[in-house]
Coordinates of C-alpha atoms in Angstrom, one line a residue:
X1 CA 96.5 91.0 117.3
X2 CA 97.3 94.2 115.4
X3 CA 96.2 97.8 115.4
X4 CA 96.4 99.1 111.9
X5 CA 96.4 102.9 111.8
X6 CA 95.8 104.5 108.4
X7 CA 96.8 108.1 107.8
X8 CA 95.6 109.8 104.6
X9 CA 98.3 111.2 102.4
X10 CA 96.2 112.5 99.6
X11 CA 93.4 115.0 99.2
X12 CA 89.9 113.7 100.3
X13 CA 88.7 113.6 96.7
X14 CA 91.2 110.9 96.0
X15 CA 90.4 109.0 99.2
X16 CA 86.7 109.2 98.5
X17 CA 87.4 107.9 94.9
X18 CA 88.9 104.7 96.4
X19 CA 86.5 104.4 99.3
X20 CA 84.0 102.0 97.7
X21 CA 86.8 99.5 96.7
X22 CA 88.3 99.9 100.2
X23 CA 84.9 99.1 101.9
X24 CA 84.6 96.0 99.6
X25 CA 88.1 94.9 100.7
X26 CA 87.2 95.5 104.4
X27 CA 84.1 93.3 104.0
X28 CA 86.2 90.5 102.5
X29 CA 88.6 90.7 105.5
X30 CA 85.7 90.5 107.9
X31 CA 84.4 87.5 106.1
X32 CA 87.8 85.8 106.2
X33 CA 88.0 86.4 109.9
X34 CA 90.9 88.8 109.8
X35 CA 89.3 92.0 111.1
X36 CA 87.1 92.5 114.2
X37 CA 86.6 96.3 114.1
X38 CA 87.3 99.2 111.8
X39 CA 86.4 102.9 111.5
X40 CA 87.3 106.4 110.7
X41 CA 89.5 108.5 112.9
X42 CA 88.0 111.8 114.3
X43 CA 88.9 114.1 112.8
X44 CA 88.7 112.3 109.5
X45 CA 92.4 112.0 108.6
X46 CA 92.5 108.2 108.4
X47 CA 91.2 105.2 110.1
X48 CA 91.9 102.3 112.5
X49 CA 91.5 98.6 112.0
X50 CA 91.8 95.8 114.6
X51 CA 93.1 92.6 113.0
X52 CA 93.7 89.1 114.4
X53 CA 94.6 85.6 113.4
X54 CA 97.6 86.4 111.2
X55 CA 101.3 86.9 111.6
X56 CA 103.0 90.2 110.9
X57 CA 104.1 89.2 107.4
X58 CA 100.6 88.3 106.5
X59 CA 99.3 91.6 107.8
X60 CA 101.9 93.5 105.8
X61 CA 100.9 91.6 102.6
X62 CA 97.2 92.3 103.4
X63 CA 97.5 96.0 103.9
X64 CA 99.6 96.3 100.7
X65 CA 96.5 94.9 98.9
X66 CA 94.1 97.5 100.4
X67 CA 92.8 99.7 97.5
X68 CA 93.8 102.7 99.6
X69 CA 97.4 101.4 99.5
X70 CA 97.2 100.6 95.8
X71 CA 95.8 104.1 95.1
X72 CA 98.6 105.6 97.3
X73 CA 96.1 107.6 99.4
X74 CA 97.3 106.4 102.8
X75 CA 100.1 105.0 104.9
X76 CA 99.7 102.3 107.4
X77 CA 101.2 102.1 110.9
X78 CA 101.1 98.5 112.1
X79 CA 101.3 97.9 115.9
X80 CA 101.3 94.3 117.2
X81 CA 100.1 93.5 120.7
X82 CA 99.1 90.5 122.8
X83 CA 95.4 90.8 123.9
X84 CA 95.8 89.2 127.3
X85 CA 92.6 90.9 128.6
X86 CA 89.3 91.5 126.8
X87 CA 85.7 92.4 127.3
X88 CA 83.6 89.2 127.8
X89 CA 82.2 89.5 124.2
X90 CA 85.8 89.4 122.8
X91 CA 87.0 86.5 125.0
X92 CA 87.4 84.3 121.9
X93 CA 90.3 86.7 120.9
X94 CA 92.1 86.6 124.3
X95 CA 95.7 85.6 123.9
X96 CA 98.4 84.2 126.2
X97 CA 101.8 85.7 126.5
X98 CA 104.6 83.6 124.9
X99 CA 106.6 81.6 127.5

């Protein structure tokens, strides 16, 4: 599982200009089963996405295709973790530590 932290690097006008395409991209990733949660950071200086079902190389390719990345309005920090405990509603995403 991955925490994808976006940090805006451009003025909000440029971020907002790419927002519609970014939201379309997000919806496609939900439909593909890659993302399970996403939202804006508070204060609004970026966002956070929880991704699953991919390896790191696939995640790196995916974030490079984000319209925010293409428009160069954000940077991504990718943190991989093993979700060994979850809320009951997220049990399907629970992982085992590698042996």
